[in-house]
Short mmCIF file of C-alpha atoms and ligand atoms in Angstrom, two decimals:
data_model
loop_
_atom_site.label_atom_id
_atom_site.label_comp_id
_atom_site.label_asym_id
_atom_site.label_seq_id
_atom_site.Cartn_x
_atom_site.Cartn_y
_atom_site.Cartn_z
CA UNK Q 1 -10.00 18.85 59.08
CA UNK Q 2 -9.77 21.94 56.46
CA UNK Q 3 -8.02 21.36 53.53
CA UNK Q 4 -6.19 23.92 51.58
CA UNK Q 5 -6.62 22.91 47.82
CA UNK Q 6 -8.12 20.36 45.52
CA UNK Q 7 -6.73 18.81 42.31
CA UNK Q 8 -9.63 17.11 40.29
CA UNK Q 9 -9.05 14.58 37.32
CA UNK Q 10 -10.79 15.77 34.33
CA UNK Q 11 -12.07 12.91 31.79
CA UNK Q 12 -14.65 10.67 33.58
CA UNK Q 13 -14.59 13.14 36.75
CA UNK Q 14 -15.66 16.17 35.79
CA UNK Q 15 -17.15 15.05 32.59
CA UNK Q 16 -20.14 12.89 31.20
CA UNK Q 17 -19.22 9.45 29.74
CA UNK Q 18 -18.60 11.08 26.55
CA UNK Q 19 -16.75 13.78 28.07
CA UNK Q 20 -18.83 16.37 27.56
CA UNK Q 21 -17.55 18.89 30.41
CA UNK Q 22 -20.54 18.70 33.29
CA UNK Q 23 -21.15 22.45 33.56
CA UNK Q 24 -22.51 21.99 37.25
CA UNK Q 25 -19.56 20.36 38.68
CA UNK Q 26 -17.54 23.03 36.43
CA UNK Q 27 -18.94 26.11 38.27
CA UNK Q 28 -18.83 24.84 41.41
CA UNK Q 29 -15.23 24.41 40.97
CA UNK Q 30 -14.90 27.92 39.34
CA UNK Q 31 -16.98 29.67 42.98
CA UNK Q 32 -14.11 27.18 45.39
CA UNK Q 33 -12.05 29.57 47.27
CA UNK Q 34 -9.49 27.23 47.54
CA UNK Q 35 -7.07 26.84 44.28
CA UNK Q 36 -8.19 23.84 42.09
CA UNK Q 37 -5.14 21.94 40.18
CA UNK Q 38 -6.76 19.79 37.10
CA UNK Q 39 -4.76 16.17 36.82
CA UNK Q 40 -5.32 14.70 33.66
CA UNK Q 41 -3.46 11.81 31.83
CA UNK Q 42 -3.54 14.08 28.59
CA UNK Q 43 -1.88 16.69 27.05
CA UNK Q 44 -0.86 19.97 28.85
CA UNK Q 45 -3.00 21.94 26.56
CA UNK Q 46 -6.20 19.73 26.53
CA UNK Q 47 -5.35 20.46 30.71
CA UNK Q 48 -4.35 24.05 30.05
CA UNK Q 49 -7.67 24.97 27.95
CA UNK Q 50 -10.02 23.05 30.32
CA UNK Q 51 -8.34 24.86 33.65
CA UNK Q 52 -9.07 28.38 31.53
CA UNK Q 53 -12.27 27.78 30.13
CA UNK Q 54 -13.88 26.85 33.83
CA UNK Q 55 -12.45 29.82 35.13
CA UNK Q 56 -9.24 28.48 37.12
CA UNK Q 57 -5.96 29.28 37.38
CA UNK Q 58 -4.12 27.38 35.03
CA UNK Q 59 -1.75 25.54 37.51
CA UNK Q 60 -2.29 21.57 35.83
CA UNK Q 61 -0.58 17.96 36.26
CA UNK Q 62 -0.51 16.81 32.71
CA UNK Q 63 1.21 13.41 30.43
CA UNK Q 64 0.05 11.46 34.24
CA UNK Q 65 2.42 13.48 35.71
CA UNK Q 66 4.93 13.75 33.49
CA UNK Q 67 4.50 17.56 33.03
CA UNK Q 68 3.18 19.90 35.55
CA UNK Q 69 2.54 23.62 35.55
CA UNK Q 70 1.91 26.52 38.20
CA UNK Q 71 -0.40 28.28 36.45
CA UNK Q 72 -1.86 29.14 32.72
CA UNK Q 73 0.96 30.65 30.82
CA UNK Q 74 3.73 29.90 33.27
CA UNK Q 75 6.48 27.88 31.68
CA UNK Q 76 6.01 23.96 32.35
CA UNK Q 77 7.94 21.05 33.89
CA UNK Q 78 9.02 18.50 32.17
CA UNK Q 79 10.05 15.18 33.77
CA UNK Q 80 13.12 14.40 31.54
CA UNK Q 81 14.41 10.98 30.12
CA UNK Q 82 10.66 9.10 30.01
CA UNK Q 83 9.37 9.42 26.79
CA UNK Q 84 12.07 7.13 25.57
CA UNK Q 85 11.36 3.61 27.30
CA UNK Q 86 7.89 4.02 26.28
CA UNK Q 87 8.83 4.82 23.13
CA UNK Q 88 10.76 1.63 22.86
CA UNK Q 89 7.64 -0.54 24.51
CA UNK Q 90 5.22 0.81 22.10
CA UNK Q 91 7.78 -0.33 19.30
CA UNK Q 92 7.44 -3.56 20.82
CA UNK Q 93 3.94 -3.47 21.19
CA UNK Q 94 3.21 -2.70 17.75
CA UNK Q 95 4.85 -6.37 16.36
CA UNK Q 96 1.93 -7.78 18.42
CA UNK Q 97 -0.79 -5.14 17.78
CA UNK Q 98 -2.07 -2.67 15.36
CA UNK Q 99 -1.87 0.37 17.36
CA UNK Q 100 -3.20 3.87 16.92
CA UNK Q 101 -1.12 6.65 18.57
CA UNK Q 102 -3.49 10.01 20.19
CA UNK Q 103 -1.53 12.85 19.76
CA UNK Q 104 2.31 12.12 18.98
CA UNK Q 105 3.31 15.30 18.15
CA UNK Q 106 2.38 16.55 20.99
CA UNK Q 107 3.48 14.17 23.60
CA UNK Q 108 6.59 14.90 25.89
CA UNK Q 109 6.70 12.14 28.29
CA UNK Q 110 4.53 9.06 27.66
CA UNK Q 111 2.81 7.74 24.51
CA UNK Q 112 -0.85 7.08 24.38
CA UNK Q 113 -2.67 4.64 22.27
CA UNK Q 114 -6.00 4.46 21.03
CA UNK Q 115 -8.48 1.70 22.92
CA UNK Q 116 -8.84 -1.10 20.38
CA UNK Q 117 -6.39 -3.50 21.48
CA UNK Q 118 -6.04 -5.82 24.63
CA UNK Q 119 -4.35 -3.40 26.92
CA UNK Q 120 -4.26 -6.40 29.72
CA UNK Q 121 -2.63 -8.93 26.98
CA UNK Q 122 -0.16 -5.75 26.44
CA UNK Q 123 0.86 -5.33 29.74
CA UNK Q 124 1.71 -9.21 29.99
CA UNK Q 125 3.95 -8.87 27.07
CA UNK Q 126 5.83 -6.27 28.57
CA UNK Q 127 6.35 -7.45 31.89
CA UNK Q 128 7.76 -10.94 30.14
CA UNK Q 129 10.37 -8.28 28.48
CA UNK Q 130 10.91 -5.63 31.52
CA UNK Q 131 10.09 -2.80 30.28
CA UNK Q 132 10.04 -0.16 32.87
CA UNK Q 133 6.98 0.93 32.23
CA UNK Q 134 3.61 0.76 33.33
CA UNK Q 135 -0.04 0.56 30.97
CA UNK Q 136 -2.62 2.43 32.19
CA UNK Q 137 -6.47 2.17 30.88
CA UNK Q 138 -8.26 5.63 31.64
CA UNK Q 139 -11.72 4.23 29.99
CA UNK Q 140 -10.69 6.45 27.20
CA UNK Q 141 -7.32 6.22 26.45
CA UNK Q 142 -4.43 3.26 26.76
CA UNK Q 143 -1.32 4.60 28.33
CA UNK Q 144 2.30 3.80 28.30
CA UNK Q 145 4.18 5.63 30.89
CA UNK Q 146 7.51 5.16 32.50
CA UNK Q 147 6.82 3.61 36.17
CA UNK Q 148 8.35 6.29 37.89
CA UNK Q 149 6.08 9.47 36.91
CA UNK Q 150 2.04 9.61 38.18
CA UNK Q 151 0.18 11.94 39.09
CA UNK Q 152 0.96 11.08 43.04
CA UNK Q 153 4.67 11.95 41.74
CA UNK Q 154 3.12 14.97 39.82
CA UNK Q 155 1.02 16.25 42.69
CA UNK Q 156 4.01 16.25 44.86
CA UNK Q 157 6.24 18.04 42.65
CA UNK Q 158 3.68 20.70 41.87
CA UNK Q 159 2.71 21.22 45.51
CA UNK Q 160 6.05 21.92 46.40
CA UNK Q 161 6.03 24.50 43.59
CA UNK Q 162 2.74 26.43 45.19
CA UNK Q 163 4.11 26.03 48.39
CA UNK Q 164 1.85 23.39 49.76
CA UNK Q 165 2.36 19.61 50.90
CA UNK Q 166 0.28 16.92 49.35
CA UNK Q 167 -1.40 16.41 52.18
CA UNK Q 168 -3.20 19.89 51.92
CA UNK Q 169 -5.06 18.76 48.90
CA UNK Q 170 -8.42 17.07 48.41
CA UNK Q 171 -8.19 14.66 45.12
CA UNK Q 172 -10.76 13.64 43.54
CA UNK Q 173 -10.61 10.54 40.93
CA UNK Q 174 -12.45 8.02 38.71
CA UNK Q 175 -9.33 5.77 37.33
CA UNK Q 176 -6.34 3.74 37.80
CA UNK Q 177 -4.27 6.36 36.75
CA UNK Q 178 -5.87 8.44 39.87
CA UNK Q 179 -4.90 6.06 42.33
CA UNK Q 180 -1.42 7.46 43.71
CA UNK Q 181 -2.90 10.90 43.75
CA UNK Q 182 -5.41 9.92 46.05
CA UNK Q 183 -3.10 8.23 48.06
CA UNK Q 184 -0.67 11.13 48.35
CA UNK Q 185 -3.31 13.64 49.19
CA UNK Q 186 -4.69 14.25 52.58
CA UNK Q 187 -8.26 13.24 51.50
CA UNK Q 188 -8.88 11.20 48.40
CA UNK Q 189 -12.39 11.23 46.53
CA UNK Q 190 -13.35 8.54 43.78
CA UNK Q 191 -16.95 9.26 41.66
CA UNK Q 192 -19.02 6.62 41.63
CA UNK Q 193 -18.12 5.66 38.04
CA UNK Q 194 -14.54 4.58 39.44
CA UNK Q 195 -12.93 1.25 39.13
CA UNK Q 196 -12.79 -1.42 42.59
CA UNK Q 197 -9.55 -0.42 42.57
CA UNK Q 198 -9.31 3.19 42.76
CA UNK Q 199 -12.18 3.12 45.20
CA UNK Q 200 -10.18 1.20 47.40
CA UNK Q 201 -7.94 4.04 47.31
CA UNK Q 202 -10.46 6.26 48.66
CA UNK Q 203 -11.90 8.34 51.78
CA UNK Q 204 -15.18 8.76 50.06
CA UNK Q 205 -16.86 6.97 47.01
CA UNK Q 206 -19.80 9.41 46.04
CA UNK Q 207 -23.32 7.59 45.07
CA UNK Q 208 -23.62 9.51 41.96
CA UNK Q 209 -21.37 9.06 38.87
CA UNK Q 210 -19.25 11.47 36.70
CA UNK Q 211 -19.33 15.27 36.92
CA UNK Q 212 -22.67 14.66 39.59
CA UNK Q 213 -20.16 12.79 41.69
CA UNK Q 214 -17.65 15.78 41.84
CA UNK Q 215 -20.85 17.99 42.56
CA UNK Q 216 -21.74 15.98 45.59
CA UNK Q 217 -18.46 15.30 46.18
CA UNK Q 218 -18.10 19.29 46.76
CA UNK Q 219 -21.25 19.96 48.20
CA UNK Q 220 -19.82 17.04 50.73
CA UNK Q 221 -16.78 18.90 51.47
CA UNK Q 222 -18.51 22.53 52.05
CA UNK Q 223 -21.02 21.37 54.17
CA UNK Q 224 -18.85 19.89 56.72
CA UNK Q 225 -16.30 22.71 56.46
CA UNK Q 226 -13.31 20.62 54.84
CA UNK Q 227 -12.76 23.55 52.35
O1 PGA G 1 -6.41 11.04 28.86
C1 PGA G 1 -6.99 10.07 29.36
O2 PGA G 1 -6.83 8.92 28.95
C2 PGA G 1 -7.89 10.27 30.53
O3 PGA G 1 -7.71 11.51 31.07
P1 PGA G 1 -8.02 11.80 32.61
O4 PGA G 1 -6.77 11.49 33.35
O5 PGA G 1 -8.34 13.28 32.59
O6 PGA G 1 -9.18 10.99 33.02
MG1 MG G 2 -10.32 10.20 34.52
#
């Protein structure tokens, strides 16, 4: 089957552990025919900068999905009315933790912490309560985002907006916040580096890890003409 489009995660995908940007899997995105959407759970200018830099088009899934963009300077969406429950969790959070917020001020949608407190012992504490949210461990960052926005929600509203379905796009993932975008795509890609979970998720685990694995992962797809 040929696919029309790929979205790619960005930390832990197309990045070394320390995310220093792989520059091997970053050109062979740049030479892709096919458009390449970055999905990241940070901020729409960390996504914005990154999509520019490699040489794409700008069009992002930011916030997990909580903001999405058709291209570099077009204006974005917002999802409205999440921020606040998280908002309200993290209050909670923070009589039971000593939490670090990443990047407050510029944070529409969902509130990210810094990774130095039991994020499984958090999430217990908020289910007890029913907070409708969700937390999320990227291997980088700890996230609290409202249940209904990820970037499976994110990559359906944006492929709407460029006029394709989800199923048109390859994803390609390392994390639990990847999962629902690899299940709403038509062919969903985990590195190596990926949790049991979000491999489970997958059509293809690749055998190398990090920015290699998106490498092979597109060398994969070229040679047997999915793109
Ligand atoms: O911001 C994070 O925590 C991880 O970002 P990612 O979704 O690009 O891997
Ligand atoms: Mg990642």
């Amino acid at each position: 089957m040929v696919f029309k489009a790929i979205v790619v995660d960005i930390d832990g995908t197309i990045t070394y552990p320390d995310r220093r940007l792989d520059f091997t899997a970053a050109e062979k995105l740049r030479s892709l025919k096919v458009p390449v959407v970055l999905a990241t759970g940070n901020i729409l200018c960390y996504a914005r900068a990154t999509s520019k830099l490699i040489g794409l088009s700008g069009a992002t899934i930011a916030e997990n999905g909580g903001i999405f963009s058709t291209a570099y300077d077009n204006k974005p969406h917002i999802v409205e009315g999440t921020l606040e429950e998280c908002e309200r969790a993290v209050e909670y959070l923070s009589t039971f933790f000593d939490i670090t917020r990443l990047d407050a001020e510029y944070r529409k949608t969902e509130v990210a912490l810094r990774r130095d407190f039991d994020a499984s012992e958090a999430r217990r504490i908020l289910r007890k309560e029913k907070f409708e949210v969700e937390i999320i461990d990227t291997n980088y960052a700890i996230h609290v985002k409202n249940s209904r926005v990820d970037k499976g929600t994110g990559l359906i509203e944006l492929a709407r907006l460029l006029d394709f379905v989800p199923g048109d796009f390859i994803a390609i993932g390392d994390s639990e916040n990847d999962r629902e975008m690899l299940q709403v795509s038509g062919f969903g890609i985990a590195v190596s580096n990926a949790d049991v979970d979000t491999k489970k998720n997958a059509d293809l685990v690749t055998s190398r890890a990090y920015g290699e694995g998106t490498s092979e992962a597109i060398d994969y797809l070229i040679s047997k003409k999915m793109i």
